[in-house]
């Protein structure tokens, strides 16, 4: 069965620290897609990144980077030089191919608090 | 701004009542999803529509129903409301409902049952 685990419930850092949010997934499919979403205090869900299961290349976007390792079923998210505006709940999600529906399976989320 | 519009933003009602939540997808998106976010269950998929047809069902209660109209907007109907239905309800959309497409979420409707 599909499952996404975000073991870190809450993380607190001071501005300019680097922080890594962990995501471990379970799936029986060989083709699947992984996503990260951000939910700031205002409540909306913001799409950050999508990764295909057949593309293990890491990705960097500004201060954000993602490390996908199929061997360990992990898709971790690192924020470099964190800022107060990064404070939010971050969700990792999984979607499988060849499903009648394409629902996202979300982890429980990691609450990141960045203090100044 | 994701381009997905949800109304109302907040809804307060009493147990036993019925409410309708509305969603307009991003321009050009044919697939609409509904999710429920609660403290104990997290983000849970409820139902998906594609171009007016139901595509998939998740953990949606029988008291809940949804539809997608010819103009592609969608409504989620919640009836015989219980205290436990208090939650944030999100609508999301994607171009054609394929699993590789990111779903873009609206701001949600916060439902409070008194």
mmCIF file with all atom_site columns, C-alpha atoms in Angstrom:
data_model
loop_
_atom_site.group_PDB
_atom_site.id
_atom_site.type_symbol
_atom_site.label_atom_id
_atom_site.label_alt_id
_atom_site.label_comp_id
_atom_site.label_asym_id
_atom_site.label_entity_id
_atom_site.label_seq_id
_atom_site.pdbx_PDB_ins_code
_atom_site.Cartn_x
_atom_site.Cartn_y
_atom_site.Cartn_z
_atom_site.occupancy
_atom_site.B_iso_or_equiv
_atom_site.pdbx_formal_charge
_atom_site.auth_seq_id
_atom_site.auth_comp_id
_atom_site.auth_asym_id
_atom_site.auth_atom_id
_atom_site.pdbx_PDB_model_num
ATOM 1   C CA . UNK A 1 1   ? 0.000   0.000  0.000   1.00 0.00 ? 1   UNK A CA 1
ATOM 2   C CA . UNK A 1 2   ? 1.072   3.567  -0.525  1.00 0.00 ? 2   UNK A CA 1
ATOM 3   C CA . UNK A 1 3   ? 2.384   5.413  2.484   1.00 0.00 ? 3   UNK A CA 1
ATOM 4   C CA . UNK A 1 4   ? 4.356   8.571  3.167   1.00 0.00 ? 4   UNK A CA 1
ATOM 5   C CA . UNK A 1 5   ? 6.153   9.061  6.452   1.00 0.00 ? 5   UNK A CA 1
ATOM 6   C CA . UNK A 1 6   ? 7.479   12.345 7.727   1.00 0.00 ? 6   UNK A CA 1
ATOM 7   C CA . UNK A 1 7   ? 9.017   11.334 11.009  1.00 0.00 ? 7   UNK A CA 1
ATOM 8   C CA . UNK A 1 8   ? 9.869   14.870 12.103  1.00 0.00 ? 8   UNK A CA 1
ATOM 9   C CA . UNK A 1 9   ? 6.755   16.428 13.555  1.00 0.00 ? 9   UNK A CA 1
ATOM 10  C CA . UNK A 1 10  ? 8.328   19.770 14.454  1.00 0.00 ? 10  UNK A CA 1
ATOM 11  C CA . UNK A 1 11  ? 11.673  21.410 13.802  1.00 0.00 ? 11  UNK A CA 1
ATOM 12  C CA . UNK A 1 12  ? 12.881  24.700 15.238  1.00 0.00 ? 12  UNK A CA 1
ATOM 13  C CA . UNK A 1 13  ? 15.897  26.530 13.865  1.00 0.00 ? 13  UNK A CA 1
ATOM 14  C CA . UNK A 1 14  ? 17.412  29.981 14.027  1.00 0.00 ? 14  UNK A CA 1
ATOM 15  C CA . UNK A 1 15  ? 17.632  32.103 10.912  1.00 0.00 ? 15  UNK A CA 1
ATOM 16  C CA . UNK A 1 16  ? 20.499  31.249 8.546   1.00 0.00 ? 16  UNK A CA 1
ATOM 17  C CA . UNK A 1 17  ? 20.692  27.658 9.735   1.00 0.00 ? 17  UNK A CA 1
ATOM 18  C CA . UNK A 1 18  ? 20.333  24.898 7.173   1.00 0.00 ? 18  UNK A CA 1
ATOM 19  C CA . UNK A 1 19  ? 17.516  22.444 7.787   1.00 0.00 ? 19  UNK A CA 1
ATOM 20  C CA . UNK A 1 20  ? 16.568  19.138 6.177   1.00 0.00 ? 20  UNK A CA 1
ATOM 21  C CA . UNK A 1 21  ? 13.048  17.749 6.184   1.00 0.00 ? 21  UNK A CA 1
ATOM 22  C CA . UNK A 1 22  ? 12.851  13.994 5.801   1.00 0.00 ? 22  UNK A CA 1
ATOM 23  C CA . UNK A 1 23  ? 10.359  12.046 3.723   1.00 0.00 ? 23  UNK A CA 1
ATOM 24  C CA . UNK A 1 24  ? 10.201  8.270  3.348   1.00 0.00 ? 24  UNK A CA 1
ATOM 25  C CA . UNK A 1 25  ? 7.651   6.620  1.101   1.00 0.00 ? 25  UNK A CA 1
ATOM 26  C CA . UNK A 1 26  ? 6.307   3.152  0.372   1.00 0.00 ? 26  UNK A CA 1
ATOM 27  C CA . UNK A 1 27  ? 4.903   2.057  -2.944  1.00 0.00 ? 27  UNK A CA 1
ATOM 28  C CA . UNK A 1 28  ? 4.614   -1.132 -4.967  1.00 0.00 ? 28  UNK A CA 1
ATOM 29  C CA . UNK A 1 29  ? 4.638   0.677  -8.274  1.00 0.00 ? 29  UNK A CA 1
ATOM 30  C CA . UNK A 1 30  ? 7.811   1.183  -10.291 1.00 0.00 ? 30  UNK A CA 1
ATOM 31  C CA . UNK A 1 31  ? 6.603   4.489  -11.690 1.00 0.00 ? 31  UNK A CA 1
ATOM 32  C CA . UNK A 1 32  ? 5.448   7.074  -9.253  1.00 0.00 ? 32  UNK A CA 1
ATOM 33  C CA . UNK A 1 33  ? 5.699   10.770 -8.529  1.00 0.00 ? 33  UNK A CA 1
ATOM 34  C CA . UNK A 1 34  ? 6.723   12.621 -5.420  1.00 0.00 ? 34  UNK A CA 1
ATOM 35  C CA . UNK A 1 35  ? 5.764   16.133 -4.437  1.00 0.00 ? 35  UNK A CA 1
ATOM 36  C CA . UNK A 1 36  ? 6.487   18.687 -1.756  1.00 0.00 ? 36  UNK A CA 1
ATOM 37  C CA . UNK A 1 37  ? 3.931   21.256 -0.671  1.00 0.00 ? 37  UNK A CA 1
ATOM 38  C CA . UNK A 1 38  ? 4.219   24.169 1.729   1.00 0.00 ? 38  UNK A CA 1
ATOM 39  C CA . UNK A 1 39  ? 1.400   25.330 4.009   1.00 0.00 ? 39  UNK A CA 1
ATOM 40  C CA . UNK A 1 40  ? 2.233   28.732 5.528   1.00 0.00 ? 40  UNK A CA 1
ATOM 41  C CA . UNK A 1 41  ? 0.347   30.048 8.571   1.00 0.00 ? 41  UNK A CA 1
ATOM 42  C CA . UNK A 1 42  ? -2.222  31.634 6.252   1.00 0.00 ? 42  UNK A CA 1
ATOM 43  C CA . UNK A 1 43  ? -3.370  28.106 5.432   1.00 0.00 ? 43  UNK A CA 1
ATOM 44  C CA . UNK A 1 44  ? -3.084  27.675 1.669   1.00 0.00 ? 44  UNK A CA 1
ATOM 45  C CA . UNK A 1 45  ? -1.195  24.748 0.141   1.00 0.00 ? 45  UNK A CA 1
ATOM 46  C CA . UNK A 1 46  ? 1.577   25.768 -2.226  1.00 0.00 ? 46  UNK A CA 1
ATOM 47  C CA . UNK A 1 47  ? 3.162   23.351 -4.695  1.00 0.00 ? 47  UNK A CA 1
ATOM 48  C CA . UNK A 1 48  ? 6.969   23.353 -4.500  1.00 0.00 ? 48  UNK A CA 1
ATOM 49  C CA . UNK A 1 49  ? 8.329   20.493 -6.584  1.00 0.00 ? 49  UNK A CA 1
ATOM 50  C CA . UNK A 1 50  ? 7.531   17.271 -8.423  1.00 0.00 ? 50  UNK A CA 1
ATOM 51  C CA . UNK A 1 51  ? 9.977   14.388 -8.918  1.00 0.00 ? 51  UNK A CA 1
ATOM 52  C CA . UNK A 1 52  ? 9.551   11.351 -11.213 1.00 0.00 ? 52  UNK A CA 1
ATOM 53  C CA . UNK A 1 53  ? 10.637  7.957  -9.898  1.00 0.00 ? 53  UNK A CA 1
ATOM 54  C CA . UNK A 1 54  ? 12.880  7.373  -12.896 1.00 0.00 ? 54  UNK A CA 1
ATOM 55  C CA . UNK A 1 55  ? 14.791  10.637 -12.454 1.00 0.00 ? 55  UNK A CA 1
ATOM 56  C CA . UNK A 1 56  ? 17.127  10.537 -9.474  1.00 0.00 ? 56  UNK A CA 1
ATOM 57  C CA . UNK A 1 57  ? 18.883  13.758 -10.300 1.00 0.00 ? 57  UNK A CA 1
ATOM 58  C CA . UNK A 1 58  ? 18.885  16.139 -7.375  1.00 0.00 ? 58  UNK A CA 1
ATOM 59  C CA . UNK A 1 59  ? 17.345  19.522 -7.880  1.00 0.00 ? 59  UNK A CA 1
ATOM 60  C CA . UNK A 1 60  ? 18.211  22.951 -6.564  1.00 0.00 ? 60  UNK A CA 1
ATOM 61  C CA . UNK A 1 61  ? 16.030  26.015 -6.708  1.00 0.00 ? 61  UNK A CA 1
ATOM 62  C CA . UNK A 1 62  ? 17.533  28.986 -4.934  1.00 0.00 ? 62  UNK A CA 1
ATOM 63  C CA . UNK A 1 63  ? 17.815  28.112 -1.245  1.00 0.00 ? 63  UNK A CA 1
ATOM 64  C CA . UNK A 1 64  ? 15.781  24.933 -1.734  1.00 0.00 ? 64  UNK A CA 1
ATOM 65  C CA . UNK A 1 65  ? 17.212  21.588 -2.737  1.00 0.00 ? 65  UNK A CA 1
ATOM 66  C CA . UNK A 1 66  ? 15.788  18.100 -2.961  1.00 0.00 ? 66  UNK A CA 1
ATOM 67  C CA . UNK A 1 67  ? 17.591  14.784 -2.615  1.00 0.00 ? 67  UNK A CA 1
ATOM 68  C CA . UNK A 1 68  ? 15.807  11.782 -4.107  1.00 0.00 ? 68  UNK A CA 1
ATOM 69  C CA . UNK A 1 69  ? 17.228  8.347  -3.295  1.00 0.00 ? 69  UNK A CA 1
ATOM 70  C CA . UNK A 1 70  ? 15.318  5.435  -4.671  1.00 0.00 ? 70  UNK A CA 1
ATOM 71  C CA . UNK A 1 71  ? 17.500  2.926  -2.824  1.00 0.00 ? 71  UNK A CA 1
ATOM 72  C CA . UNK A 1 72  ? 16.271  4.232  0.511   1.00 0.00 ? 72  UNK A CA 1
ATOM 73  C CA . UNK A 1 73  ? 12.824  5.368  -0.688  1.00 0.00 ? 73  UNK A CA 1
ATOM 74  C CA . UNK A 1 74  ? 13.526  8.866  0.489   1.00 0.00 ? 74  UNK A CA 1
ATOM 75  C CA . UNK A 1 75  ? 12.864  12.310 -0.917  1.00 0.00 ? 75  UNK A CA 1
ATOM 76  C CA . UNK A 1 76  ? 14.374  14.830 1.461   1.00 0.00 ? 76  UNK A CA 1
ATOM 77  C CA . UNK A 1 77  ? 14.069  18.587 1.293   1.00 0.00 ? 77  UNK A CA 1
ATOM 78  C CA . UNK A 1 78  ? 16.794  20.971 2.429   1.00 0.00 ? 78  UNK A CA 1
ATOM 79  C CA . UNK A 1 79  ? 16.448  24.686 3.035   1.00 0.00 ? 79  UNK A CA 1
ATOM 80  C CA . UNK A 1 80  ? 19.768  26.497 3.081   1.00 0.00 ? 80  UNK A CA 1
ATOM 81  C CA . UNK A 1 81  ? 20.189  29.656 5.134   1.00 0.00 ? 81  UNK A CA 1
ATOM 82  C CA . UNK A 1 82  ? 16.648  29.479 6.471   1.00 0.00 ? 82  UNK A CA 1
ATOM 83  C CA . UNK A 1 83  ? 14.564  32.616 6.841   1.00 0.00 ? 83  UNK A CA 1
ATOM 84  C CA . UNK A 1 84  ? 11.611  33.491 9.047   1.00 0.00 ? 84  UNK A CA 1
ATOM 85  C CA . UNK A 1 85  ? 9.369   33.379 5.952   1.00 0.00 ? 85  UNK A CA 1
ATOM 86  C CA . UNK A 1 86  ? 10.194  29.682 5.628   1.00 0.00 ? 86  UNK A CA 1
ATOM 87  C CA . UNK A 1 87  ? 8.134   28.992 8.751   1.00 0.00 ? 87  UNK A CA 1
ATOM 88  C CA . UNK A 1 88  ? 5.350   26.699 7.601   1.00 0.00 ? 88  UNK A CA 1
ATOM 89  C CA . UNK A 1 89  ? 4.130   23.126 7.563   1.00 0.00 ? 89  UNK A CA 1
ATOM 90  C CA . UNK A 1 90  ? 5.765   21.129 4.797   1.00 0.00 ? 90  UNK A CA 1
ATOM 91  C CA . UNK A 1 91  ? 4.082   18.099 3.284   1.00 0.00 ? 91  UNK A CA 1
ATOM 92  C CA . UNK A 1 92  ? 5.571   15.334 1.209   1.00 0.00 ? 92  UNK A CA 1
ATOM 93  C CA . UNK A 1 93  ? 3.133   13.499 -1.075  1.00 0.00 ? 93  UNK A CA 1
ATOM 94  C CA . UNK A 1 94  ? 3.077   10.470 -3.398  1.00 0.00 ? 94  UNK A CA 1
ATOM 95  C CA . UNK A 1 95  ? 1.087   9.722  -6.532  1.00 0.00 ? 95  UNK A CA 1
ATOM 96  C CA . UNK A 1 96  ? 1.228   6.483  -8.484  1.00 0.00 ? 96  UNK A CA 1
ATOM 97  C CA . UNK A 1 97  ? 0.831   5.904  -12.189 1.00 0.00 ? 97  UNK A CA 1
ATOM 98  C CA . UNK A 1 98  ? -1.808  3.684  -13.697 1.00 0.00 ? 98  UNK A CA 1
ATOM 99  C CA . UNK A 1 99  ? -4.348  4.319  -11.024 1.00 0.00 ? 99  UNK A CA 1
ATOM 100 C CA . UNK A 1 100 ? -7.980  4.846  -11.860 1.00 0.00 ? 100 UNK A CA 1
ATOM 101 C CA . UNK A 1 101 ? -7.664  7.952  -9.805  1.00 0.00 ? 101 UNK A CA 1
ATOM 102 C CA . UNK A 1 102 ? -4.602  10.032 -9.088  1.00 0.00 ? 102 UNK A CA 1
ATOM 103 C CA . UNK A 1 103 ? -5.055  11.120 -5.519  1.00 0.00 ? 103 UNK A CA 1
ATOM 104 C CA . UNK A 1 104 ? -2.121  12.439 -3.581  1.00 0.00 ? 104 UNK A CA 1
ATOM 105 C CA . UNK A 1 105 ? -1.145  10.486 -0.505  1.00 0.00 ? 105 UNK A CA 1
ATOM 106 C CA . UNK A 1 106 ? 0.224   12.969 1.996   1.00 0.00 ? 106 UNK A CA 1
ATOM 107 C CA . UNK A 1 107 ? 2.523   12.559 4.939   1.00 0.00 ? 107 UNK A CA 1
ATOM 108 C CA . UNK A 1 108 ? 1.501   14.072 8.264   1.00 0.00 ? 108 UNK A CA 1
ATOM 109 C CA . UNK A 1 109 ? 3.674   17.107 7.646   1.00 0.00 ? 109 UNK A CA 1
ATOM 110 C CA . UNK A 1 110 ? 6.638   18.718 9.377   1.00 0.00 ? 110 UNK A CA 1
ATOM 111 C CA . UNK A 1 111 ? 6.146   22.045 11.108  1.00 0.00 ? 111 UNK A CA 1
ATOM 112 C CA . UNK A 1 112 ? 9.195   24.242 10.613  1.00 0.00 ? 112 UNK A CA 1
ATOM 113 C CA . UNK A 1 113 ? 9.656   27.242 12.877  1.00 0.00 ? 113 UNK A CA 1
ATOM 114 C CA . UNK A 1 114 ? 12.411  29.680 12.004  1.00 0.00 ? 114 UNK A CA 1
ATOM 115 C CA . UNK A 1 115 ? 13.186  32.325 14.599  1.00 0.00 ? 115 UNK A CA 1
ATOM 116 C CA . UNK A 1 116 ? 15.170  35.505 14.103  1.00 0.00 ? 116 UNK A CA 1
ATOM 117 C CA . UNK B 2 1   ? -2.263  32.752 -6.302  1.00 0.00 ? 1   UNK B CA 1
ATOM 118 C CA . UNK B 2 2   ? -2.864  29.179 -7.518  1.00 0.00 ? 2   UNK B CA 1
ATOM 119 C CA . UNK B 2 3   ? -5.781  30.119 -9.754  1.00 0.00 ? 3   UNK B CA 1
ATOM 120 C CA . UNK B 2 4   ? -8.124  27.767 -7.888  1.00 0.00 ? 4   UNK B CA 1
ATOM 121 C CA . UNK B 2 5   ? -10.992 29.601 -6.221  1.00 0.00 ? 5   UNK B CA 1
ATOM 122 C CA . UNK B 2 6   ? -12.896 28.241 -3.269  1.00 0.00 ? 6   UNK B CA 1
ATOM 123 C CA . UNK B 2 7   ? -15.941 29.783 -1.630  1.00 0.00 ? 7   UNK B CA 1
ATOM 124 C CA . UNK B 2 8   ? -16.804 30.474 1.083   1.00 0.00 ? 8   UNK B CA 1
ATOM 125 C CA . UNK B 2 9   ? -13.568 30.878 3.033   1.00 0.00 ? 9   UNK B CA 1
ATOM 126 C CA . UNK B 2 10  ? -15.264 30.220 6.340   1.00 0.00 ? 10  UNK B CA 1
ATOM 127 C CA . UNK B 2 11  ? -18.477 28.471 7.240   1.00 0.00 ? 11  UNK B CA 1
ATOM 128 C CA . UNK B 2 12  ? -20.001 28.092 10.668  1.00 0.00 ? 12  UNK B CA 1
ATOM 129 C CA . UNK B 2 13  ? -23.041 25.935 11.123  1.00 0.00 ? 13  UNK B CA 1
ATOM 130 C CA . UNK B 2 14  ? -24.687 23.533 13.530  1.00 0.00 ? 14  UNK B CA 1
ATOM 131 C CA . UNK B 2 15  ? -24.891 19.777 13.789  1.00 0.00 ? 15  UNK B CA 1
ATOM 132 C CA . UNK B 2 16  ? -27.443 18.177 11.515  1.00 0.00 ? 16  UNK B CA 1
ATOM 133 C CA . UNK B 2 17  ? -27.236 20.926 8.911   1.00 0.00 ? 17  UNK B CA 1
ATOM 134 C CA . UNK B 2 18  ? -26.212 20.733 5.272   1.00 0.00 ? 18  UNK B CA 1
ATOM 135 C CA . UNK B 2 19  ? -23.647 22.916 3.501   1.00 0.00 ? 19  UNK B CA 1
ATOM 136 C CA . UNK B 2 20  ? -22.263 23.301 -0.013  1.00 0.00 ? 20  UNK B CA 1
ATOM 137 C CA . UNK B 2 21  ? -18.667 24.163 -0.756  1.00 0.00 ? 21  UNK B CA 1
ATOM 138 C CA . UNK B 2 22  ? -17.793 25.530 -4.163  1.00 0.00 ? 22  UNK B CA 1
ATOM 139 C CA . UNK B 2 23  ? -14.638 25.303 -6.246  1.00 0.00 ? 23  UNK B CA 1
ATOM 140 C CA . UNK B 2 24  ? -13.582 26.842 -9.552  1.00 0.00 ? 24  UNK B CA 1
ATOM 141 C CA . UNK B 2 25  ? -10.500 25.142 -11.035 1.00 0.00 ? 25  UNK B CA 1
ATOM 142 C CA . UNK B 2 26  ? -7.611  26.858 -12.751 1.00 0.00 ? 26  UNK B CA 1
ATOM 143 C CA . UNK B 2 27  ? -8.370  27.941 -16.281 1.00 0.00 ? 27  UNK B CA 1
ATOM 144 C CA . UNK B 2 28  ? -7.898  24.958 -18.584 1.00 0.00 ? 28  UNK B CA 1
ATOM 145 C CA . UNK B 2 29  ? -7.829  22.315 -15.842 1.00 0.00 ? 29  UNK B CA 1
ATOM 146 C CA . UNK B 2 30  ? -10.308 19.500 -16.346 1.00 0.00 ? 30  UNK B CA 1
ATOM 147 C CA . UNK B 2 31  ? -9.722  17.523 -13.171 1.00 0.00 ? 31  UNK B CA 1
ATOM 148 C CA . UNK B 2 32  ? -10.869 18.561 -9.717  1.00 0.00 ? 32  UNK B CA 1
ATOM 149 C CA . UNK B 2 33  ? -10.017 16.958 -6.395  1.00 0.00 ? 33  UNK B CA 1
ATOM 150 C CA . UNK B 2 34  ? -11.422 17.424 -2.901  1.00 0.00 ? 34  UNK B CA 1
ATOM 151 C CA . UNK B 2 35  ? -9.375  16.895 0.250   1.00 0.00 ? 35  UNK B CA 1
ATOM 152 C CA . UNK B 2 36  ? -10.171 17.187 3.943   1.00 0.00 ? 36  UNK B CA 1
ATOM 153 C CA . UNK B 2 37  ? -7.568  18.397 6.428   1.00 0.00 ? 37  UNK B CA 1
ATOM 154 C CA . UNK B 2 38  ? -8.179  17.718 10.103  1.00 0.00 ? 38  UNK B CA 1
ATOM 155 C CA . UNK B 2 39  ? -5.859  17.628 13.086  1.00 0.00 ? 39  UNK B CA 1
ATOM 156 C CA . UNK B 2 40  ? -6.267  13.925 13.720  1.00 0.00 ? 40  UNK B CA 1
ATOM 157 C CA . UNK B 2 41  ? -6.460  12.591 10.143  1.00 0.00 ? 41  UNK B CA 1
ATOM 158 C CA . UNK B 2 42  ? -4.183  15.019 8.338   1.00 0.00 ? 42  UNK B CA 1
ATOM 159 C CA . UNK B 2 43  ? -4.798  15.601 4.621   1.00 0.00 ? 43  UNK B CA 1
ATOM 160 C CA . UNK B 2 44  ? -7.167  12.982 3.259   1.00 0.00 ? 44  UNK B CA 1
ATOM 161 C CA . UNK B 2 45  ? -8.354  12.552 -0.304  1.00 0.00 ? 45  UNK B CA 1
ATOM 162 C CA . UNK B 2 46  ? -12.113 12.569 -0.703  1.00 0.00 ? 46  UNK B CA 1
ATOM 163 C CA . UNK B 2 47  ? -13.008 12.439 -4.387  1.00 0.00 ? 47  UNK B CA 1
ATOM 164 C CA . UNK B 2 48  ? -11.781 13.257 -7.896  1.00 0.00 ? 48  UNK B CA 1
ATOM 165 C CA . UNK B 2 49  ? -13.672 14.388 -10.981 1.00 0.00 ? 49  UNK B CA 1
ATOM 166 C CA . UNK B 2 50  ? -12.503 14.627 -14.527 1.00 0.00 ? 50  UNK B CA 1
ATOM 167 C CA . UNK B 2 51  ? -14.491 16.606 -17.083 1.00 0.00 ? 51  UNK B CA 1
ATOM 168 C CA . UNK B 2 52  ? -17.734 16.055 -15.227 1.00 0.00 ? 52  UNK B CA 1
ATOM 169 C CA . UNK B 2 53  ? -17.258 12.379 -14.462 1.00 0.00 ? 53  UNK B CA 1
ATOM 170 C CA . UNK B 2 54  ? -16.278 10.842 -11.145 1.00 0.00 ? 54  UNK B CA 1
ATOM 171 C CA . UNK B 2 55  ? -12.781 9.394  -11.475 1.00 0.00 ? 55  UNK B CA 1
ATOM 172 C CA . UNK B 2 56  ? -11.906 8.130  -7.992  1.00 0.00 ? 56  UNK B CA 1
ATOM 173 C CA . UNK B 2 57  ? -13.218 8.009  -4.469  1.00 0.00 ? 57  UNK B CA 1
ATOM 174 C CA . UNK B 2 58  ? -11.236 8.099  -1.281  1.00 0.00 ? 58  UNK B CA 1
ATOM 175 C CA . UNK B 2 59  ? -12.379 8.182  2.306   1.00 0.00 ? 59  UNK B CA 1
ATOM 176 C CA . UNK B 2 60  ? -15.555 10.076 1.573   1.00 0.00 ? 60  UNK B CA 1
ATOM 177 C CA . UNK B 2 61  ? -18.482 9.529  3.900   1.00 0.00 ? 61  UNK B CA 1
ATOM 178 C CA . UNK B 2 62  ? -21.890 8.597  2.514   1.00 0.00 ? 62  UNK B CA 1
ATOM 179 C CA . UNK B 2 63  ? -23.215 11.856 3.955   1.00 0.00 ? 63  UNK B CA 1
ATOM 180 C CA . UNK B 2 64  ? -20.911 13.690 1.584   1.00 0.00 ? 64  UNK B CA 1
ATOM 181 C CA . UNK B 2 65  ? -21.394 14.020 -2.154  1.00 0.00 ? 65  UNK B CA 1
ATOM 182 C CA . UNK B 2 66  ? -19.861 16.028 -4.946  1.00 0.00 ? 66  UNK B CA 1
ATOM 183 C CA . UNK B 2 67  ? -20.319 16.865 -8.578  1.00 0.00 ? 67  UNK B CA 1
ATOM 184 C CA . UNK B 2 68  ? -18.560 18.674 -11.371 1.00 0.00 ? 68  UNK B CA 1
ATOM 185 C CA . UNK B 2 69  ? -20.635 20.817 -13.667 1.00 0.00 ? 69  UNK B CA 1
ATOM 186 C CA . UNK B 2 70  ? -20.310 21.415 -17.429 1.00 0.00 ? 70  UNK B CA 1
ATOM 187 C CA . UNK B 2 71  ? -18.447 24.668 -16.754 1.00 0.00 ? 71  UNK B CA 1
ATOM 188 C CA . UNK B 2 72  ? -16.001 22.521 -14.717 1.00 0.00 ? 72  UNK B CA 1
ATOM 189 C CA . UNK B 2 73  ? -16.682 24.083 -11.359 1.00 0.00 ? 73  UNK B CA 1
ATOM 190 C CA . UNK B 2 74  ? -17.318 21.611 -8.597  1.00 0.00 ? 74  UNK B CA 1
ATOM 191 C CA . UNK B 2 75  ? -19.400 21.485 -5.458  1.00 0.00 ? 75  UNK B CA 1
ATOM 192 C CA . UNK B 2 76  ? -18.952 19.378 -2.346  1.00 0.00 ? 76  UNK B CA 1
ATOM 193 C CA . UNK B 2 77  ? -22.145 18.795 -0.381  1.00 0.00 ? 77  UNK B CA 1
ATOM 194 C CA . UNK B 2 78  ? -21.926 17.831 3.261   1.00 0.00 ? 78  UNK B CA 1
ATOM 195 C CA . UNK B 2 79  ? -25.116 16.797 5.027   1.00 0.00 ? 79  UNK B CA 1
ATOM 196 C CA . UNK B 2 80  ? -26.218 15.701 8.509   1.00 0.00 ? 80  UNK B CA 1
ATOM 197 C CA . UNK B 2 81  ? -23.165 17.452 9.794   1.00 0.00 ? 81  UNK B CA 1
ATOM 198 C CA . UNK B 2 82  ? -21.423 16.190 12.906  1.00 0.00 ? 82  UNK B CA 1
ATOM 199 C CA . UNK B 2 83  ? -18.883 17.852 15.172  1.00 0.00 ? 83  UNK B CA 1
ATOM 200 C CA . UNK B 2 84  ? -16.181 15.659 13.676  1.00 0.00 ? 84  UNK B CA 1
ATOM 201 C CA . UNK B 2 85  ? -16.750 17.158 10.231  1.00 0.00 ? 85  UNK B CA 1
ATOM 202 C CA . UNK B 2 86  ? -15.114 20.380 11.370  1.00 0.00 ? 86  UNK B CA 1
ATOM 203 C CA . UNK B 2 87  ? -12.068 20.685 9.152   1.00 0.00 ? 87  UNK B CA 1
ATOM 204 C CA . UNK B 2 88  ? -10.378 22.587 6.365   1.00 0.00 ? 88  UNK B CA 1
ATOM 205 C CA . UNK B 2 89  ? -11.665 21.433 2.993   1.00 0.00 ? 89  UNK B CA 1
ATOM 206 C CA . UNK B 2 90  ? -9.404  21.920 0.008   1.00 0.00 ? 90  UNK B CA 1
ATOM 207 C CA . UNK B 2 91  ? -10.143 21.779 -3.660  1.00 0.00 ? 91  UNK B CA 1
ATOM 208 C CA . UNK B 2 92  ? -7.328  21.169 -6.112  1.00 0.00 ? 92  UNK B CA 1
ATOM 209 C CA . UNK B 2 93  ? -7.143  20.990 -9.882  1.00 0.00 ? 93  UNK B CA 1
ATOM 210 C CA . UNK B 2 94  ? -4.840  19.644 -12.566 1.00 0.00 ? 94  UNK B CA 1
ATOM 211 C CA . UNK B 2 95  ? -4.925  19.781 -16.357 1.00 0.00 ? 95  UNK B CA 1
ATOM 212 C CA . UNK B 2 96  ? -5.985  16.229 -17.158 1.00 0.00 ? 96  UNK B CA 1
ATOM 213 C CA . UNK B 2 97  ? -5.808  14.267 -13.937 1.00 0.00 ? 97  UNK B CA 1
ATOM 214 C CA . UNK B 2 98  ? -2.663  12.309 -14.699 1.00 0.00 ? 98  UNK B CA 1
ATOM 215 C CA . UNK B 2 99  ? -0.574  11.303 -11.702 1.00 0.00 ? 99  UNK B CA 1
ATOM 216 C CA . UNK B 2 100 ? 2.500   13.169 -12.938 1.00 0.00 ? 100 UNK B CA 1
ATOM 217 C CA . UNK B 2 101 ? 0.720   16.516 -12.918 1.00 0.00 ? 101 UNK B CA 1
ATOM 218 C CA . UNK B 2 102 ? 1.005   18.721 -9.850  1.00 0.00 ? 102 UNK B CA 1
ATOM 219 C CA . UNK B 2 103 ? -2.276  19.505 -8.205  1.00 0.00 ? 103 UNK B CA 1
ATOM 220 C CA . UNK B 2 104 ? -2.778  23.169 -7.463  1.00 0.00 ? 104 UNK B CA 1
ATOM 221 C CA . UNK B 2 105 ? -4.802  23.921 -4.379  1.00 0.00 ? 105 UNK B CA 1
ATOM 222 C CA . UNK B 2 106 ? -7.268  26.608 -3.483  1.00 0.00 ? 106 UNK B CA 1
ATOM 223 C CA . UNK B 2 107 ? -7.111  28.469 -0.187  1.00 0.00 ? 107 UNK B CA 1
ATOM 224 C CA . UNK B 2 108 ? -9.595  26.092 1.404   1.00 0.00 ? 108 UNK B CA 1
ATOM 225 C CA . UNK B 2 109 ? -12.922 26.432 3.173   1.00 0.00 ? 109 UNK B CA 1
ATOM 226 C CA . UNK B 2 110 ? -12.758 26.248 6.941   1.00 0.00 ? 110 UNK B CA 1
ATOM 227 C CA . UNK B 2 111 ? -15.871 24.514 8.231   1.00 0.00 ? 111 UNK B CA 1
ATOM 228 C CA . UNK B 2 112 ? -16.753 24.825 11.897  1.00 0.00 ? 112 UNK B CA 1
ATOM 229 C CA . UNK B 2 113 ? -19.595 22.793 13.357  1.00 0.00 ? 113 UNK B CA 1
ATOM 230 C CA . UNK B 2 114 ? -21.035 24.090 16.620  1.00 0.00 ? 114 UNK B CA 1
#
